[in-house]
Amino acid sequence: MMYRNLRIALPLAALLAAALTGCAPSVEKKTTAAPTADGAKKKIVVGFAQVGAESGWRTANTQSIRSEAEKRGIDLRFADAQQKQENQIKAIRTFIAQGVDVIMFSPVVEPGWEPVLQEAKKAGIPVILADRAVKVSDESLYVTFIGSDFVEEGRRAAEWMAKKMNGKAVIAELQGTPGSAPAIDRKRGFEEEMKKYPGMKIVISQTGDFTRAKGKEVMEAFLKSPEGAGINALYAHNDDMALGAIQAIEAAGKKPGTDITIVSVDGVKGAFEAMVVGKLNCTVECNPLLGPTLFDAAEAVAAGKTVPKRIVTKEGVYDQTQAKGLIADRKY
Ligand code: GYE
C-alpha cells in the first residue's frame, strides 16, 4: 500500500487516472472486475452509504456520484442514512451481505467505525472513504480517503477574515455536525490561523448541524445572547448555515455582509448568489463533485490495483469581487 499525499486539480478523473498504480491491493476482494470469457468487462457493484441530504453541497455530491455511476455502467446500491451513523452501519452491513465489489461511504462522524470495517475486511470487501475521514487505530480498514483538506479550509477562512477586518473581529461561529471531520477540522484550522491575530476572538460558538434551518435558529439565539450586540463577524462551517444566518440577521434589523462580515465554506451556487447581492462576503471552496475520482478509484481497486492512501481535492477561495464573474459557471 502506498502512503502519499496527492493534490489533484479538476478534471479530477484524468489526474487520478495518472496517479493510480498497478500494484496489488492491500485488501483481498471477494470478486474482481476481470474480463469475462467473451471479453466484456464485468459490471462492478458498488455500495454507497451517503450521510443524508443536509445541504446544497451534499445534494451536488449525491448527484455527482449517481450520474458518474450511471455513465460508467456501474451497479450502484445507494443508501441515504439521514445523518444517522446507525443507518450508515446498517447499510454497510447490507452491502457486505450482498457481497458488493467495493463499499464507499461518507462517514457522518469520525469515531465508531472499527467493528463494521472489520466485518468488511473479513469479507474481503475494500472500503473507500468519500469526503469525510474516520478515526480508526488500523488504517488498513480502508483503502483510500478521497476528499478535501478541511483544516486548510478553516485556515483559509480565517486568513480571509483577518485580511478583510484588519485582524480585529468579534466572531460568532456556526459549527457543523458534532464529531464530523469537517466540523472538527474547520474549527481547528480557523483557530490555528486566528492565533496570529490577537484582535480576533470567537465569542460564541454552537452547532447548526450543517443545515440552513439550524443555522438560522442558532444565529437568532446568538443575536439575542449577551454577546449578540458586539458580534461583527460570522464564521459558518458551511454555506447553508450562513444562508440561514443571513435570514436571522436581517430579521434582527442588521445588514448581513455589512454590519456582520460573513465567511463560510463550500462554494455552492446559493453562496455566490448571496455574494452578488452583498449579503455574504466570502466562501471557501469545498468541491463536492467527487464522482469521477471516486469511481476511478473503485474501478482500480476492483481490478486489483493500488490507489494512493489519501487523495486531496484542490480548491479556491471566492469573495464578492469575483462572485459576479464566476456565478454563471458554477457547476453546483
Ligand atoms: O461542507 C457540508 C456538508 O462533508 C464536506 O458536509 C462535507 C460537508 C459540507 O453537509 O455542507
Coordinates of C-alpha atoms and ligand atoms in Angstrom, one line a residue:
M1 CA 0.0 0.0 0.0
M2 CA 1.3 3.4 -0.9
Y3 CA 1.1 6.2 1.7
R4 CA 1.5 9.5 -0.1
N5 CA -0.4 12.7 -0.5
L6 CA -1.6 13.9 -3.8
R7 CA -3.1 17.2 -4.7
I8 CA -5.5 17.0 -7.6
A9 CA -7.0 19.7 -9.7
L10 CA -10.0 19.4 -12.0
P11 CA -10.5 17.4 -14.1
L12 CA -10.2 15.1 -11.2
A13 CA -10.7 11.9 -13.2
A14 CA -7.9 12.4 -15.6
L15 CA -5.4 13.3 -12.9
L16 CA -6.4 10.4 -10.7
A17 CA -6.1 8.0 -13.6
A18 CA -2.5 9.1 -13.9
A19 CA -1.9 8.6 -10.2
L20 CA -3.2 5.1 -10.0
T21 CA -0.6 2.4 -10.0
G22 CA -0.7 -1.2 -10.9
C23 CA 0.4 -2.9 -7.6
A24 CA -1.5 -5.4 -5.6
P25 CA -4.3 -4.2 -3.3
S26 CA -3.9 -4.4 0.5
V27 CA -7.4 -5.8 0.9
E28 CA -8.4 -9.1 -0.7
K29 CA -11.5 -8.9 -2.7
K30 CA -14.4 -11.3 -3.0
T31 CA -15.0 -10.6 -6.6
T32 CA -12.9 -9.0 -9.3
A33 CA -13.7 -6.9 -12.4
A34 CA -11.7 -9.3 -14.6
P35 CA -12.9 -9.6 -18.2
T36 CA -15.5 -12.3 -18.8
A37 CA -15.0 -15.2 -21.2
D38 CA -16.5 -13.1 -24.1
G39 CA -14.1 -10.3 -23.3
A40 CA -16.7 -7.9 -21.9
K41 CA -15.8 -6.1 -18.7
K42 CA -17.7 -7.4 -15.6
K43 CA -20.1 -4.8 -14.3
I44 CA -18.8 -3.8 -10.8
V45 CA -21.2 -3.4 -7.9
V46 CA -20.6 -0.5 -5.5
G47 CA -22.5 0.1 -2.3
F48 CA -22.5 3.8 -1.2
A49 CA -23.7 4.9 2.2
Q50 CA -24.4 8.6 2.0
V51 CA -24.7 10.9 5.0
G52 CA -28.0 12.3 4.0
A53 CA -29.3 15.4 2.2
E54 CA -28.5 18.1 4.8
S55 CA -27.0 20.7 2.5
G56 CA -26.6 22.0 -1.1
W57 CA -23.1 20.5 -1.0
R58 CA -24.5 17.1 -0.2
T59 CA -27.1 17.3 -3.0
A60 CA -24.4 18.1 -5.5
N61 CA -22.2 15.3 -4.2
T62 CA -25.0 12.7 -4.4
Q63 CA -25.8 13.9 -7.9
S64 CA -22.2 13.6 -9.0
I65 CA -21.9 10.1 -7.6
R66 CA -25.2 8.9 -9.2
S67 CA -24.5 10.4 -12.6
E68 CA -20.9 9.1 -12.8
A69 CA -22.0 5.6 -11.8
E70 CA -24.6 5.6 -14.5
K71 CA -22.2 6.9 -17.1
R72 CA -19.8 4.0 -16.3
G73 CA -22.5 1.3 -16.2
I74 CA -21.7 0.7 -12.5
D75 CA -24.3 -1.1 -10.5
L76 CA -24.7 1.4 -7.6
R77 CA -26.5 0.5 -4.4
F78 CA -27.2 3.9 -2.8
A79 CA -28.3 4.3 0.8
D80 CA -29.3 7.7 2.4
A81 CA -28.6 7.5 6.1
Q82 CA -30.5 10.6 7.1
Q83 CA -27.5 11.9 9.1
K84 CA -27.5 8.9 11.4
Q85 CA -24.5 6.7 12.0
E86 CA -26.6 3.7 12.9
N87 CA -28.3 3.9 9.5
Q88 CA -24.9 4.0 7.7
I89 CA -23.7 1.0 9.7
K90 CA -26.9 -0.9 8.7
A91 CA -26.4 0.0 5.1
I92 CA -22.7 -1.2 5.1
R93 CA -23.8 -4.5 6.7
T94 CA -26.3 -4.9 3.9
F95 CA -23.6 -4.3 1.3
I96 CA -21.4 -6.9 3.0
A97 CA -24.2 -9.4 3.0
Q98 CA -24.8 -8.7 -0.7
G99 CA -21.2 -9.2 -1.5
V100 CA -20.6 -6.0 -3.4
D101 CA -17.2 -5.4 -5.0
V102 CA -16.5 -2.1 -3.3
I103 CA -18.1 -0.2 -0.4
M104 CA -17.9 3.6 -0.3
F105 CA -19.2 5.8 2.4
S106 CA -19.1 9.3 3.7
P107 CA -18.9 8.8 7.5
V108 CA -21.3 11.2 9.3
V109 CA -18.9 11.3 12.3
E110 CA -15.3 10.2 12.9
P111 CA -15.5 7.6 15.7
G112 CA -17.3 4.3 16.0
W113 CA -16.4 2.5 12.7
E114 CA -13.9 -0.1 13.7
P115 CA -16.3 -3.1 14.2
V116 CA -18.2 -2.7 10.9
L117 CA -15.0 -2.0 9.0
Q118 CA -13.5 -5.2 10.5
E119 CA -16.5 -7.1 9.1
A120 CA -15.9 -5.6 5.6
K121 CA -12.3 -6.6 5.8
K122 CA -13.1 -10.1 6.9
A123 CA -15.5 -10.4 4.0
G124 CA -12.7 -9.2 1.7
I125 CA -14.5 -6.1 0.5
P126 CA -12.4 -3.0 0.1
V127 CA -13.7 0.3 1.6
I128 CA -13.2 3.8 0.1
L129 CA -13.8 6.8 2.3
A130 CA -15.6 9.5 0.4
D131 CA -15.3 13.2 1.5
R132 CA -15.1 12.6 5.3
A133 CA -12.5 10.8 7.4
V134 CA -12.9 8.2 10.2
K135 CA -10.9 7.7 13.4
V136 CA -9.6 4.2 13.4
S137 CA -6.5 2.6 15.0
D138 CA -5.9 0.4 12.0
E139 CA -5.5 2.3 8.7
S140 CA -5.8 -0.9 6.7
L141 CA -9.5 -0.9 7.3
Y142 CA -9.9 1.4 4.3
V143 CA -8.2 1.6 1.0
T144 CA -8.2 5.4 0.4
F145 CA -9.7 8.6 1.7
I146 CA -10.8 10.9 -1.2
G147 CA -11.8 14.5 -0.3
S148 CA -10.8 18.0 0.8
D149 CA -8.3 19.2 3.4
F150 CA -10.8 20.6 5.9
V151 CA -8.1 22.1 8.2
E152 CA -6.8 24.1 5.3
E153 CA -10.3 25.3 4.5
G154 CA -10.6 26.6 8.1
R155 CA -7.2 28.3 7.8
R156 CA -8.2 30.0 4.5
A157 CA -11.5 31.2 6.1
A158 CA -9.6 32.8 9.0
E159 CA -7.0 34.3 6.7
W160 CA -9.6 35.9 4.5
M161 CA -11.5 37.3 7.5
A162 CA -8.3 38.7 9.1
K163 CA -7.4 40.5 6.0
K164 CA -10.8 41.9 5.5
M165 CA -11.2 43.0 9.1
N166 CA -7.6 44.2 9.7
G167 CA -7.0 41.5 12.3
K168 CA -9.9 42.7 14.5
A169 CA -13.2 40.8 14.8
V170 CA -15.8 39.7 17.3
I171 CA -16.7 36.4 15.8
A172 CA -19.7 34.1 16.1
E173 CA -19.1 30.5 14.9
L174 CA -21.7 28.1 13.5
Q175 CA -20.2 24.7 13.7
G176 CA -21.0 21.7 11.5
T177 CA -22.3 18.3 12.8
P178 CA -20.6 17.5 16.1
G179 CA -17.9 14.8 15.7
S180 CA -17.8 15.1 11.9
A181 CA -14.5 15.5 10.2
P182 CA -15.3 18.8 8.6
A183 CA -16.6 20.4 11.8
I184 CA -13.6 19.3 13.8
D185 CA -11.0 20.3 11.2
R186 CA -12.6 23.5 10.0
K187 CA -12.7 24.7 13.6
R188 CA -9.1 23.6 14.2
G189 CA -7.8 25.3 11.1
F190 CA -9.6 28.5 11.7
E191 CA -8.4 28.7 15.3
E192 CA -4.9 27.9 14.3
E193 CA -4.7 30.7 11.8
M194 CA -6.6 33.1 14.2
K195 CA -3.8 32.8 16.8
K196 CA -1.7 35.1 14.6
Y197 CA -4.3 37.9 15.2
P198 CA -4.8 38.7 18.9
G199 CA -7.6 41.1 17.9
M200 CA -9.8 38.3 16.6
K201 CA -11.9 36.4 19.1
I202 CA -14.7 33.8 18.8
V203 CA -17.1 35.0 21.4
I204 CA -19.9 32.5 20.8
S205 CA -20.0 29.1 19.1
Q206 CA -22.5 26.4 18.6
T207 CA -23.5 23.7 16.1
G208 CA -26.0 24.3 13.4
D209 CA -25.7 20.8 12.1
F210 CA -24.8 21.9 8.5
T211 CA -28.4 22.8 7.8
R212 CA -30.0 26.1 6.8
A213 CA -32.8 25.8 9.3
K214 CA -30.5 25.2 12.3
G215 CA -28.1 27.9 11.1
K216 CA -31.0 30.4 11.2
E217 CA -32.2 29.2 14.6
V218 CA -28.8 29.3 16.2
M219 CA -28.0 32.7 14.8
E220 CA -31.2 34.1 16.2
A221 CA -30.2 32.8 19.6
F222 CA -26.7 34.3 19.1
L223 CA -28.1 37.7 18.4
K224 CA -30.3 37.6 21.5
S225 CA -27.5 36.5 23.7
P226 CA -25.4 38.9 25.9
E227 CA -22.6 38.7 23.3
G228 CA -25.1 39.4 20.4
A229 CA -24.8 43.2 20.2
G230 CA -21.0 43.0 19.8
I231 CA -20.8 40.4 17.0
N232 CA -19.4 41.9 13.8
A233 CA -18.2 38.7 12.1
L234 CA -19.6 35.2 11.4
Y235 CA -17.7 32.0 10.5
A236 CA -20.0 29.3 9.3
H237 CA -18.7 25.8 8.6
N238 CA -20.9 25.6 5.6
D239 CA -22.8 27.9 3.2
D240 CA -26.2 26.5 4.1
M241 CA -25.8 27.6 7.7
A242 CA -24.6 31.0 6.6
L243 CA -27.6 31.4 4.3
G244 CA -29.9 30.6 7.3
A245 CA -28.0 33.0 9.5
I246 CA -28.4 35.8 6.9
Q247 CA -32.1 35.5 7.3
A248 CA -31.8 35.7 11.1
I249 CA -29.5 38.8 10.8
E250 CA -32.0 40.6 8.6
A251 CA -34.9 39.7 10.9
A252 CA -32.9 41.3 13.7
G253 CA -32.7 44.5 11.7
K254 CA -29.0 44.2 10.8
K255 CA -27.2 44.1 7.4
P256 CA -25.6 40.8 6.7
G257 CA -22.3 41.4 4.8
T258 CA -22.0 44.9 6.1
D259 CA -22.8 45.0 9.9
I260 CA -21.7 41.4 10.1
T261 CA -18.9 40.1 7.8
I262 CA -19.7 36.5 6.9
V263 CA -17.3 33.8 5.7
S264 CA -18.5 30.3 5.1
V265 CA -17.3 27.1 3.4
D266 CA -18.4 25.1 0.3
G267 CA -18.9 27.5 -2.6
V268 CA -22.3 26.4 -3.6
K269 CA -24.3 28.5 -6.0
G270 CA -26.5 29.9 -3.3
A271 CA -23.4 31.3 -1.7
F272 CA -22.4 33.0 -4.9
E273 CA -25.9 34.5 -5.2
A274 CA -25.7 35.9 -1.7
M275 CA -22.3 37.4 -2.5
V276 CA -23.6 39.0 -5.7
V277 CA -26.2 40.9 -3.6
G278 CA -23.6 41.7 -0.9
K279 CA -25.0 39.6 1.9
L280 CA -22.2 37.0 2.1
N281 CA -18.6 38.2 2.0
C282 CA -16.6 35.1 1.2
T283 CA -16.9 31.4 0.6
V284 CA -14.0 28.9 0.8
E285 CA -14.5 26.3 -1.8
C286 CA -15.0 22.6 -1.0
N287 CA -15.6 20.6 -4.1
P288 CA -18.5 18.0 -3.9
L289 CA -18.0 16.7 -7.5
L290 CA -16.2 13.7 -6.3
G291 CA -18.0 11.1 -8.5
P292 CA -15.3 10.7 -11.2
T293 CA -12.4 10.4 -8.8
L294 CA -14.3 8.0 -6.5
F295 CA -15.2 5.6 -9.3
D296 CA -11.7 5.8 -10.9
A297 CA -10.5 4.6 -7.5
A298 CA -13.3 2.0 -7.2
E299 CA -12.7 0.5 -10.6
A300 CA -8.9 0.5 -10.0
V301 CA -9.3 -1.3 -6.6
A302 CA -11.8 -3.8 -8.1
A303 CA -9.3 -4.5 -10.9
G304 CA -6.6 -5.3 -8.3
K305 CA -4.7 -2.1 -8.5
T306 CA -3.4 0.1 -5.6
V307 CA -4.6 3.7 -5.2
P308 CA -2.9 6.4 -3.1
K309 CA -4.0 6.3 0.5
R310 CA -5.0 10.0 0.5
I311 CA -6.3 12.0 -2.4
V312 CA -6.9 15.7 -1.7
T313 CA -9.1 17.9 -3.8
K314 CA -7.7 21.2 -5.0
E315 CA -9.9 24.2 -4.2
G316 CA -10.1 28.0 -4.2
V317 CA -11.4 31.0 -2.1
Y318 CA -14.0 33.3 -3.6
D319 CA -15.3 36.7 -2.4
Q320 CA -17.7 39.4 -3.6
T321 CA -15.2 40.9 -6.0
Q322 CA -15.2 37.6 -8.0
A323 CA -18.8 36.4 -7.5
K324 CA -20.5 38.2 -10.4
G325 CA -18.0 37.0 -12.9
L326 CA -18.0 33.4 -11.8
I327 CA -21.6 32.6 -10.9
A328 CA -22.7 31.6 -14.3
D329 CA -20.0 28.9 -14.5
R330 CA -20.6 27.4 -11.1
K331 CA -21.3 23.7 -11.5
Y332 CA -23.1 23.2 -8.2
Ligands
GYE1 O1 -19.2 21.1 3.8 C1 -21.4 20.4 4.2 C2 -22.0 19.1 4.2 O2 -18.6 16.7 4.4 C3 -17.6 18.4 3.2 O3 -20.9 18.2 4.6 C4 -18.8 17.8 3.6 C5 -19.7 18.8 4.4 C6 -20.1 20.1 3.6 O4 -23.2 18.9 4.8 O5 -22.1 21.3 3.5

